[in-house]
Coordinates of N, CA, C and O and ligand atoms in Angstrom, one line a residue:
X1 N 136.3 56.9 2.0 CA 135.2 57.9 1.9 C 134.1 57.7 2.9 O 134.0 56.5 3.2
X2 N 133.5 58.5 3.5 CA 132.5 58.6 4.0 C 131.0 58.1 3.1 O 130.7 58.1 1.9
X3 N 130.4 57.6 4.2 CA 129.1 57.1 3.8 C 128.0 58.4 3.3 O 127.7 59.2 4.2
X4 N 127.6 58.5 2.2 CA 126.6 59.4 1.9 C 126.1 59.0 0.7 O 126.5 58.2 -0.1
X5 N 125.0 59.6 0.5 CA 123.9 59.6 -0.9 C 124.7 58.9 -2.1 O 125.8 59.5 -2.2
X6 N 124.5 57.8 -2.9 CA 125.1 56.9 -3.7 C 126.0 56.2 -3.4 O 126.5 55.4 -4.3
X7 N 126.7 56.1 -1.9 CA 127.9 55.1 -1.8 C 127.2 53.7 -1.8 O 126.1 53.6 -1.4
X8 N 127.9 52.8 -2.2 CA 127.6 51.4 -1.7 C 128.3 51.2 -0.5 O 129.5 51.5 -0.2
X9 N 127.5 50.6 0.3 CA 128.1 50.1 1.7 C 127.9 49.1 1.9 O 126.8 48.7 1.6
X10 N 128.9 48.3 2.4 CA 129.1 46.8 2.8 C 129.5 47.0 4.1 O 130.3 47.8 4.5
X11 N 128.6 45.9 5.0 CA 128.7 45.9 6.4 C 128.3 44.3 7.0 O 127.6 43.4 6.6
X12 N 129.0 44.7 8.5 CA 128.3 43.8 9.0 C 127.6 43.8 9.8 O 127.9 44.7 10.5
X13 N 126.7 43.2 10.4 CA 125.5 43.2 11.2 C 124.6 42.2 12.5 O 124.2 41.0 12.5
X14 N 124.5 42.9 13.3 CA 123.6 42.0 14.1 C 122.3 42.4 14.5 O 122.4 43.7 14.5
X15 N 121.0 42.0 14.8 CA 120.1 42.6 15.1 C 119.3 41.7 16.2 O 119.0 40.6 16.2
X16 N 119.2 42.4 16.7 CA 118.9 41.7 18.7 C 117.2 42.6 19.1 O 117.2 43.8 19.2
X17 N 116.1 41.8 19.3 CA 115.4 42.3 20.0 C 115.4 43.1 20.9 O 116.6 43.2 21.3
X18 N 114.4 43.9 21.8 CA 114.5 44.1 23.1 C 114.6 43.0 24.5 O 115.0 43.3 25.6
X19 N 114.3 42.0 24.2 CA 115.0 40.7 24.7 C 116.4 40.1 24.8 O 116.9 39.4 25.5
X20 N 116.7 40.8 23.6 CA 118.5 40.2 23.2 C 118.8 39.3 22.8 O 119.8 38.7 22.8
X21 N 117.0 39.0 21.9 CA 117.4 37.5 21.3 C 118.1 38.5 19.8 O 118.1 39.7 19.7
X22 N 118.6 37.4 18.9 CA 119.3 37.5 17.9 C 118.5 37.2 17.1 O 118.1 36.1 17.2
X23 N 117.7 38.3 15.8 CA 116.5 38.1 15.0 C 117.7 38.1 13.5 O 117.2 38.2 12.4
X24 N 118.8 37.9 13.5 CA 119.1 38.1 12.4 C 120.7 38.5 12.2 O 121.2 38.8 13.3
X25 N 121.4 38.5 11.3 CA 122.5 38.6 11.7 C 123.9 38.5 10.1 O 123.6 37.5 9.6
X26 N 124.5 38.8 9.7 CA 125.0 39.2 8.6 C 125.7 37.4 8.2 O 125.6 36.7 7.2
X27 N 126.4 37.0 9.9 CA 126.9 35.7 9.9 C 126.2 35.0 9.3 O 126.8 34.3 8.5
X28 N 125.0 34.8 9.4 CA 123.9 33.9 9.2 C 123.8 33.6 7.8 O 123.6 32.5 7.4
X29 N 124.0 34.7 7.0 CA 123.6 35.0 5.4 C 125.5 34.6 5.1 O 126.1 35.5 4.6
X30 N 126.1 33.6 5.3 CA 127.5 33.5 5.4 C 128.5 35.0 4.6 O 129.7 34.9 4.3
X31 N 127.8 36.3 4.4 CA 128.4 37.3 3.6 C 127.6 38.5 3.9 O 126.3 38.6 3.9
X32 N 128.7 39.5 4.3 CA 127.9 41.2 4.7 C 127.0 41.5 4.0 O 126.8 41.1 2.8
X33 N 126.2 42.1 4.7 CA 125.3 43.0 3.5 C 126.0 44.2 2.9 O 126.8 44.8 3.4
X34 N 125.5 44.3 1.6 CA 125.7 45.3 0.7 C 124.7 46.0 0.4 O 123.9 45.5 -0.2
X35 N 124.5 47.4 0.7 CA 123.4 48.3 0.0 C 123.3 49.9 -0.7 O 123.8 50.8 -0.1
X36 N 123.0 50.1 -1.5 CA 122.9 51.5 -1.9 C 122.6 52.5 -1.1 O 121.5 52.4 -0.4
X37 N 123.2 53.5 -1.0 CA 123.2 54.9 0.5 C 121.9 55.5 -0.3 O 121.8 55.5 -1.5
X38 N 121.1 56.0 0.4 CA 119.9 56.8 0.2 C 119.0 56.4 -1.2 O 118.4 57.1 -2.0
X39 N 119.1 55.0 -1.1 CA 117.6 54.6 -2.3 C 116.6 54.0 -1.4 O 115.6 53.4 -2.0
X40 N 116.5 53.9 0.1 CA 115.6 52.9 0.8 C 115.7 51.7 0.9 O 114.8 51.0 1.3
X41 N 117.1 51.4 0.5 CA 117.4 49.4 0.4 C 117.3 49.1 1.4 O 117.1 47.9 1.4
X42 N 117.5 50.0 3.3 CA 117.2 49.5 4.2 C 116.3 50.4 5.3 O 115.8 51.5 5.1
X43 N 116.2 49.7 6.5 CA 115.0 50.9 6.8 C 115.6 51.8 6.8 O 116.9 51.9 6.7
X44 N 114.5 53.1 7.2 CA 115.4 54.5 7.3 C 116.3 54.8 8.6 O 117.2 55.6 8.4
X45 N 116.1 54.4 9.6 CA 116.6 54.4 10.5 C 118.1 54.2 10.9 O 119.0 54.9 11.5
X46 N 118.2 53.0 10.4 CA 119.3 52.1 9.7 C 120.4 53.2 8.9 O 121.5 53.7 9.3
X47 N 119.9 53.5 7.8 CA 120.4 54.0 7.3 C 120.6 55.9 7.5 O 121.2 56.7 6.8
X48 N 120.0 56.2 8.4 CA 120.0 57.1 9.2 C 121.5 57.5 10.0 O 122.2 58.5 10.1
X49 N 121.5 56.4 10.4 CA 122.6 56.0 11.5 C 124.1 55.7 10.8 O 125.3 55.7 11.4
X50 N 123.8 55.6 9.7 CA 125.2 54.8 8.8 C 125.9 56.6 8.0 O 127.0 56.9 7.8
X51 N 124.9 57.1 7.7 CA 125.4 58.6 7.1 C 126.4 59.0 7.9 O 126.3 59.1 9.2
X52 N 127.4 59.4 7.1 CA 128.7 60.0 7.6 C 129.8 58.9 8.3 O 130.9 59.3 8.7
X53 N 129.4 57.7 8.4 CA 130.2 56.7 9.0 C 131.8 56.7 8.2 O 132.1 57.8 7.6
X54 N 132.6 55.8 8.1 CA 133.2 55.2 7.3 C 134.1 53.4 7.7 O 133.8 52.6 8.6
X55 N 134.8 53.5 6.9 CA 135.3 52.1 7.0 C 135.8 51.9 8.0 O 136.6 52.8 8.3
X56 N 135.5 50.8 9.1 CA 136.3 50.4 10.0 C 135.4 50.8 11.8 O 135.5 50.3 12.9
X57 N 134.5 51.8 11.1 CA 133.5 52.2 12.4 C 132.2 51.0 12.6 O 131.6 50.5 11.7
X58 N 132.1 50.8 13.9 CA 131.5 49.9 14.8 C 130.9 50.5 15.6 O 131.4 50.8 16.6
X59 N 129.6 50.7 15.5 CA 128.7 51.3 16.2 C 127.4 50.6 16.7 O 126.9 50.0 15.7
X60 N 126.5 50.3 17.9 CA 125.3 49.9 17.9 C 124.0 51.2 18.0 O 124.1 52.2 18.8
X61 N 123.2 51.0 17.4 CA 121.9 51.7 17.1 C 120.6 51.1 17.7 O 120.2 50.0 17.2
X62 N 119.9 51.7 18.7 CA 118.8 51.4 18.9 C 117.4 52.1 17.9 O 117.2 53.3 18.1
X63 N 116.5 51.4 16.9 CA 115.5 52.4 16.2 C 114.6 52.1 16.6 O 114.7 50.9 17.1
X64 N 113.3 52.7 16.8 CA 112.0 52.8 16.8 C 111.4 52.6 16.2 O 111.5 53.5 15.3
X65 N 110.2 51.5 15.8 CA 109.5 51.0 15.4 C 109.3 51.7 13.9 O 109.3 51.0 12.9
X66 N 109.2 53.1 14.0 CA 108.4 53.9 13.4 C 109.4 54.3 12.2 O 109.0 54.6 11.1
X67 N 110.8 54.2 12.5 CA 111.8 54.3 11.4 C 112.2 53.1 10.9 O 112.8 53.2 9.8
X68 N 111.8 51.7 11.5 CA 112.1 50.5 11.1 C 111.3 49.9 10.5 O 111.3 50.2 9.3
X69 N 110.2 48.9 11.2 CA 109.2 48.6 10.1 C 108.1 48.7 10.3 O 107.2 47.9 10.0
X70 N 107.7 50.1 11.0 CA 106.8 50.5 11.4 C 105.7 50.0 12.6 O 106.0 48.9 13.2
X71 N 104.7 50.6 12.9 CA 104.1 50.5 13.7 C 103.0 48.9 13.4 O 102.7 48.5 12.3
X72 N 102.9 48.4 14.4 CA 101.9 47.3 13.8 C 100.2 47.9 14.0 O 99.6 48.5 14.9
X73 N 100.0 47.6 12.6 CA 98.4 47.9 12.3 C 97.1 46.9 12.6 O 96.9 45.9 12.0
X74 N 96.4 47.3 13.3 CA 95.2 46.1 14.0 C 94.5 45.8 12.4 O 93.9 44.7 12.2
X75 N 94.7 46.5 11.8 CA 93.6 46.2 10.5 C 94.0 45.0 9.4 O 93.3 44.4 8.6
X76 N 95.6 45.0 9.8 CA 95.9 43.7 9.0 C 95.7 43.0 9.4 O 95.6 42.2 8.4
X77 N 95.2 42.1 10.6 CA 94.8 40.8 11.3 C 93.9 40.8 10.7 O 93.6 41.9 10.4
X78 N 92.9 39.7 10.0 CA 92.0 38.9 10.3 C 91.7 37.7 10.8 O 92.5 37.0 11.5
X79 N 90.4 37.2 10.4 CA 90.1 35.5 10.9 C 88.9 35.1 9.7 O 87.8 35.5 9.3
X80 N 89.8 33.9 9.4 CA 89.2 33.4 8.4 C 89.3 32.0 8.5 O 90.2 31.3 9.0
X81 N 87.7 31.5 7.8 CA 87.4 29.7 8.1 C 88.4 29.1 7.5 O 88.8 29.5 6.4
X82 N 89.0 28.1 8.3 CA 90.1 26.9 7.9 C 90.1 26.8 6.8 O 91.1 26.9 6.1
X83 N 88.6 26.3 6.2 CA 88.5 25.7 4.9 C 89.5 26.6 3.9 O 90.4 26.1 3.2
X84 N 89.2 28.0 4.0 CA 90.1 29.0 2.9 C 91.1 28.5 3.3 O 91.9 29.0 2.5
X85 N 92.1 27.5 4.2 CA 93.5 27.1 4.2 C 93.6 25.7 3.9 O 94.7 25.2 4.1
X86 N 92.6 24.9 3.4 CA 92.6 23.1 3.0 C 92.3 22.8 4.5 O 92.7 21.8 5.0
X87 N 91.6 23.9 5.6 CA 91.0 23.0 6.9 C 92.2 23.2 7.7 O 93.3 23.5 7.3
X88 N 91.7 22.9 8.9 CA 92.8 23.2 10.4 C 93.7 22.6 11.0 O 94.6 22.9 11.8
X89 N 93.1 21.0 10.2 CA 94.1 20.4 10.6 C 95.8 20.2 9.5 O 96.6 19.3 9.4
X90 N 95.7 21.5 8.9 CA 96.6 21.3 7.9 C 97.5 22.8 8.1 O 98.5 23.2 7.4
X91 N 96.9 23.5 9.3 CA 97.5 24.8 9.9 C 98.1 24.7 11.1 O 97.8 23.8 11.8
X92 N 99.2 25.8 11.5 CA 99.5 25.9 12.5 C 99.9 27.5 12.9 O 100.2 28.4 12.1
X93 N 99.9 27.8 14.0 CA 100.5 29.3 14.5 C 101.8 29.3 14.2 O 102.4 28.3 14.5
X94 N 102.4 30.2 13.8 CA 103.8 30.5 13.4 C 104.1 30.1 11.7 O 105.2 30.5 11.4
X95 N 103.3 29.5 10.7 CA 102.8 29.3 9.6 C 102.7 30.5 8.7 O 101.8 31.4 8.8
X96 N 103.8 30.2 7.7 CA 103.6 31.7 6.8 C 103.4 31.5 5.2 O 104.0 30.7 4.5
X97 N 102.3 32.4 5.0 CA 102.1 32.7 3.5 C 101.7 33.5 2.7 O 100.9 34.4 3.1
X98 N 102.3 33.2 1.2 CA 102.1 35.0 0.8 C 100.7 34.8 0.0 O 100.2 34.0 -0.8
X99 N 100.1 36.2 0.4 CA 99.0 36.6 -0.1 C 98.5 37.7 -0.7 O 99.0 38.7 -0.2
X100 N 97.6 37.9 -1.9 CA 97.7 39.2 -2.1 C 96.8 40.1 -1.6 O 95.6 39.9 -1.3
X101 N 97.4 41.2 -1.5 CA 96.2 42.2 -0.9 C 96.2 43.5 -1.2 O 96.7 43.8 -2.2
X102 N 95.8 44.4 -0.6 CA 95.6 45.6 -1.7 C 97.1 46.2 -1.8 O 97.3 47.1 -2.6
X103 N 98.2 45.7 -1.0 CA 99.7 46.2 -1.2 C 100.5 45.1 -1.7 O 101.4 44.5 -1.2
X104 N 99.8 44.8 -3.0 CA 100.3 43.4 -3.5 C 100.8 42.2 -2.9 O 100.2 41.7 -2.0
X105 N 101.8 41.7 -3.3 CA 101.9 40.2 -2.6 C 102.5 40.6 -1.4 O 103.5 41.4 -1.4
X106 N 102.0 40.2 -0.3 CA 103.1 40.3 0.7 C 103.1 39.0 2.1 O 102.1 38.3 2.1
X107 N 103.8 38.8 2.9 CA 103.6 37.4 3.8 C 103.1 38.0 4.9 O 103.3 39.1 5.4
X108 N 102.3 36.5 5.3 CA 100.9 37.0 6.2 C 101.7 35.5 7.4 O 102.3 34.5 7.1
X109 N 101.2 36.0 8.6 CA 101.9 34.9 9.8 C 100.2 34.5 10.4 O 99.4 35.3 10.7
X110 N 100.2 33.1 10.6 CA 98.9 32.3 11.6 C 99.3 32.9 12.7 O 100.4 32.7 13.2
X111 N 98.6 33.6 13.0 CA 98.7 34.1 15.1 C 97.8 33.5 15.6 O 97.8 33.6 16.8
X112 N 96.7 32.6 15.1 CA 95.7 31.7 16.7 C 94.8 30.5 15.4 O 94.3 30.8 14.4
X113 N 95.0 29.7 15.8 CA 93.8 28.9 15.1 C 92.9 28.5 16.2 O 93.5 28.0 17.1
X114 N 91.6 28.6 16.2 CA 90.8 28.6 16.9 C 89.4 27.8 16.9 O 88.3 28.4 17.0
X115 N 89.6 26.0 16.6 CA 88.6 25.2 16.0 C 88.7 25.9 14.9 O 89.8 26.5 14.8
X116 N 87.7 26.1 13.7 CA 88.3 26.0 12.5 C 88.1 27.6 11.9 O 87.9 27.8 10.7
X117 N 88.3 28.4 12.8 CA 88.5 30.0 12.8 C 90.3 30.2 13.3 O 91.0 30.1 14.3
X118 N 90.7 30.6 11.8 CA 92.1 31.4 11.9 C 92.5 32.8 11.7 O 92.1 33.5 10.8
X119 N 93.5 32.9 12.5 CA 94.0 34.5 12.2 C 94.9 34.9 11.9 O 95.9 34.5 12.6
X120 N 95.0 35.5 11.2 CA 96.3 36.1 10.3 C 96.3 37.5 10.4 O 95.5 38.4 10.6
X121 N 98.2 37.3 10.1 CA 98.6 39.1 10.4 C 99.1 39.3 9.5 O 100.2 38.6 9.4
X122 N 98.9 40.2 8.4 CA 99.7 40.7 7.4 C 101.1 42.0 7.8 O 101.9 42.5 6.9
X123 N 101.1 42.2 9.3 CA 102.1 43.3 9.5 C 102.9 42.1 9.2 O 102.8 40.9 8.9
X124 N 104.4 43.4 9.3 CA 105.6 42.7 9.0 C 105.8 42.1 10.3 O 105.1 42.6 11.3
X125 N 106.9 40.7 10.6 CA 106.9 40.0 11.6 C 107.8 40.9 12.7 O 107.9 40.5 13.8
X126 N 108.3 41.8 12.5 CA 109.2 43.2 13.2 C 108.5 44.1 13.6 O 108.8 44.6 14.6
X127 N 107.1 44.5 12.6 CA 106.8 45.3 13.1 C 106.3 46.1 14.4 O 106.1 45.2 15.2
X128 N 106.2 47.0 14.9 CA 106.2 47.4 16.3 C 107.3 47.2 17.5 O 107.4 47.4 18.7
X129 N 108.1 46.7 16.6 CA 109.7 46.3 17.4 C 110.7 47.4 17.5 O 111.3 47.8 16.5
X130 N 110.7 47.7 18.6 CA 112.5 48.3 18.7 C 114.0 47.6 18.3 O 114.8 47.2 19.2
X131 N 114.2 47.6 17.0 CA 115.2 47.2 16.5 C 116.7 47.3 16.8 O 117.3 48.2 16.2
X132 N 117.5 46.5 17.7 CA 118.7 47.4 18.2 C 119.9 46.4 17.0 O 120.2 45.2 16.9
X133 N 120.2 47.0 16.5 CA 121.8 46.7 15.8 C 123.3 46.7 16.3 O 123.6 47.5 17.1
X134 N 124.0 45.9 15.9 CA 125.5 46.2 15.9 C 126.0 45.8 14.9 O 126.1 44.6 14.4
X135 N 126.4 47.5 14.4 CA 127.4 47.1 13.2 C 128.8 47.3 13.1 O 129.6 47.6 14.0
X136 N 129.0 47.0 11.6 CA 130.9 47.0 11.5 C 130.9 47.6 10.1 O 131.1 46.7 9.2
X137 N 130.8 48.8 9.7 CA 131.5 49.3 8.0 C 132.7 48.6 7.6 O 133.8 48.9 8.1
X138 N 132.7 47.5 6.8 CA 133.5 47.1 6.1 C 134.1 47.7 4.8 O 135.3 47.4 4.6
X139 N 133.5 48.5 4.2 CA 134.1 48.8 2.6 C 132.5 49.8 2.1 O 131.3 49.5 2.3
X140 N 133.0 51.2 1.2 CA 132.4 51.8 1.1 C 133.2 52.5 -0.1 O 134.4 53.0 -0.1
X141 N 132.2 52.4 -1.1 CA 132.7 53.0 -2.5 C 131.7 54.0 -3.3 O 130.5 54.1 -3.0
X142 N 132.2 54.5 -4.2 CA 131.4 55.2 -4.9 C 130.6 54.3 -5.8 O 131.3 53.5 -6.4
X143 N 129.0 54.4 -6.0 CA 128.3 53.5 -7.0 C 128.5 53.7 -8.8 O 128.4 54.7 -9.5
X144 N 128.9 52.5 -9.1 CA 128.9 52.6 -10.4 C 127.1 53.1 -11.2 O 125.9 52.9 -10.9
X145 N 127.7 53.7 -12.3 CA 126.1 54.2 -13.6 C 125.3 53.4 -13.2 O 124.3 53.7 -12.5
X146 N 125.8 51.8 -13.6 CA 124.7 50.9 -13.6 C 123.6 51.0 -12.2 O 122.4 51.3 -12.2
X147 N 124.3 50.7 -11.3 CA 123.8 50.8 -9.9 C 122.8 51.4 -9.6 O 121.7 51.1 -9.3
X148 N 123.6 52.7 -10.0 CA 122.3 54.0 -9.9 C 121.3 53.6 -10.6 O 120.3 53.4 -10.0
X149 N 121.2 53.2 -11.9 CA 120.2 53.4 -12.7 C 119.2 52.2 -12.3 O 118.0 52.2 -12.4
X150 N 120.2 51.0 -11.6 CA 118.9 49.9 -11.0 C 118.4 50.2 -9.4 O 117.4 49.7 -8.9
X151 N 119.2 51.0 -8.9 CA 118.9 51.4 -7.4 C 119.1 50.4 -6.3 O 118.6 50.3 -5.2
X152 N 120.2 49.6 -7.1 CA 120.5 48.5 -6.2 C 122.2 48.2 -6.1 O 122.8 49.1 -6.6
X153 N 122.8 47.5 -5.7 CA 124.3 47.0 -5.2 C 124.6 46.1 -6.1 O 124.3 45.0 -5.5
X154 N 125.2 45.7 -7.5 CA 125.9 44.7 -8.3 C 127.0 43.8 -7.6 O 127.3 44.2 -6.4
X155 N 127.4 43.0 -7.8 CA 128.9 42.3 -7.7 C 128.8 41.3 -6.3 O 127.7 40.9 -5.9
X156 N 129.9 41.1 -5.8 CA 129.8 39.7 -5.1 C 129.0 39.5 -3.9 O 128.8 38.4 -3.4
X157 N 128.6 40.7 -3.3 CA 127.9 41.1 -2.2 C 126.6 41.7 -2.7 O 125.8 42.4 -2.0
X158 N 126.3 41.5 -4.1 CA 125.2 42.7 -4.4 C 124.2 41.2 -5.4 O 124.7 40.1 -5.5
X159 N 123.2 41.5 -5.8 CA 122.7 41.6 -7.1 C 124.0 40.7 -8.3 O 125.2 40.8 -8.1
X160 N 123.6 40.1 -9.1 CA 124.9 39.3 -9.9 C 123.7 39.1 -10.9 O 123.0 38.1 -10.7
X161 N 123.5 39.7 -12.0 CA 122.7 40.0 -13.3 C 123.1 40.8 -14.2 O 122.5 41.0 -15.3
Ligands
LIG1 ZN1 120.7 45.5 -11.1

């Protein structure tokens, strides 16, 4: 079957900066991803690209920031005294933690510590990135009741509850 609105799709993946480093990759997670066709399980872009596919197609996709994980927002950074972290010498740049904020919990990255003024970015660590992919459709089925009703992928590649 073709990929459309409720299939589960299992694939495999790589995802490469505009650099060509390797941000990620299906290998890594030692098993494909599996996701629900048109509930948002992945960005839109992504799954933009996978509609109409089927098993066995191998395609790479370049997305735009704006279909992936969006644009990065200057308003998520701030700078805040060490002390709110147990002090500076207990920080570092590249240092991540989750925080809440008005879009509930979400993970914030140290971008500068600066004597005992630090800054943090609540965008996503992608954000503003051109996301390029290569993938491989491995297996694509119709979603079971259950599925639908959790909006997610069950079984050995999915969710296991
Ligand atoms: Zn479930």
């Amino acid at each position: 079957m073709q990929i459309s609105q409720d299939a589960v799709v299992t694939l495999d993946y790589r995802l490469t900066n505009d650099a060509g480093e390797v941000l990620d990759a299906s290998e890594q997670h030692g098993q494909p991803l599996a996701y629900l066709h048109g509930h948002g399980n992945i960005i839109p872009g992504l799954e933009q690209a996978l509609a109409g596919r089927g098993v066995g197609d191998a395609f790479s996709v370049s997305i735009a920031a704006a279909d992936a994980y969006g644009e990065r927002n200057p308003a998520l950074t701030q700078t805040l005294p060490a002390s709110m972290f147990g002090g500076a010498e207990q920080i570092g740049v590249g240092m991540q933690f989750h925080a809440q904020t008005d879009h509930g919990v979400e993970v914030v990255t140290v971008t500068a510590v600066d004597g005992d003024q630090v800054t943090i970015d609540g965008n996503h660590p992608l954000a503003g990135q051109t996301l390029h992919f290569d993938v491989t459709v491995r297996e694509v089925r119709a979603a079971t009741t259950e599925e639908l009703d959790h909006g997610h992928v069950h079984g050995e590649h999915g969710h296991q509850h």
